[in-house]
């Protein structure tokens, strides 16, 4: 019997972008918006990795991913 299984996962990435330089108030606001939106769709936002903060050359980006 084979132990191979196939799975297809579709993920939606929700991003909240803040132009740099950024005020800490804006970063807190983006995190709050992400928490609010996660709650609305039933995603548990209490874990450390519920949302991610990263940056590119122009923006600080707070994001979370929703599996469909």
Coordinates of C-alpha atoms in Angstrom, one line a residue:
X1 CA 0.0 0.0 0.0
X2 CA 1.3 3.4 -0.9
X3 CA 1.9 6.1 1.8
X4 CA 1.9 8.9 -0.8
X5 CA -0.9 11.3 -0.6
X6 CA -1.7 14.4 -2.7
X7 CA -3.1 17.6 -1.3
X8 CA -3.8 21.0 -2.9
X9 CA -4.0 24.0 -0.6
X10 CA -5.1 27.4 -1.7
X11 CA -4.0 30.3 0.5
X12 CA -5.1 33.9 0.6
X13 CA -2.6 36.4 1.9
X14 CA -4.1 39.5 3.6
X15 CA -1.6 42.4 3.7
X16 CA -1.6 45.7 5.6
X17 CA 1.0 48.0 4.1
X18 CA 2.6 51.1 5.8
X19 CA 4.8 53.5 3.9
X20 CA 8.3 53.9 5.4
X21 CA 9.3 55.7 7.5
X22 CA 6.4 54.6 9.7
X23 CA 5.1 55.8 13.1
X24 CA 4.7 53.1 15.7
X25 CA 1.0 54.0 15.9
X26 CA 0.6 52.9 12.3
X27 CA 2.3 49.6 13.0
X28 CA 0.0 49.0 16.0
X29 CA -3.0 49.9 13.9
X30 CA -2.0 47.4 11.2
X31 CA -1.6 44.7 13.8
X32 CA -5.1 45.6 15.3
X33 CA -6.7 45.5 11.8
X34 CA -5.1 42.1 11.1
X35 CA -6.4 40.8 14.5
X36 CA -9.9 42.1 13.8
X37 CA -10.0 40.6 10.3
X38 CA -8.7 37.2 11.5
X39 CA -11.4 37.1 14.2
X40 CA -14.1 37.9 11.6
X41 CA -13.2 34.8 9.6
X42 CA -12.6 32.6 12.7
X43 CA -8.8 32.4 12.5
X44 CA -7.2 32.1 16.0
X45 CA -4.9 35.1 16.4
X46 CA -3.5 34.2 19.8
X47 CA -0.4 32.3 18.5
X48 CA 3.0 34.0 18.0
X49 CA 2.9 33.3 14.3
X50 CA -0.7 34.3 13.6
X51 CA 0.5 37.3 11.7
X52 CA 3.9 38.2 10.3
X53 CA 5.7 41.6 10.0
X54 CA 8.2 42.1 7.2
X55 CA 9.4 44.9 5.0
X56 CA 10.5 45.8 1.5
X57 CA 12.3 48.9 0.3
X58 CA 9.2 51.1 0.6
X59 CA 6.8 49.5 3.1
X60 CA 6.4 47.7 6.4
X61 CA 4.0 44.8 5.7
X62 CA 1.8 43.1 8.3
X63 CA 0.2 40.0 6.9
X64 CA -1.6 36.8 7.7
X65 CA -2.6 33.9 5.5
X66 CA -6.0 32.2 5.3
X67 CA -6.2 28.7 3.9
X68 CA -9.3 28.1 1.7

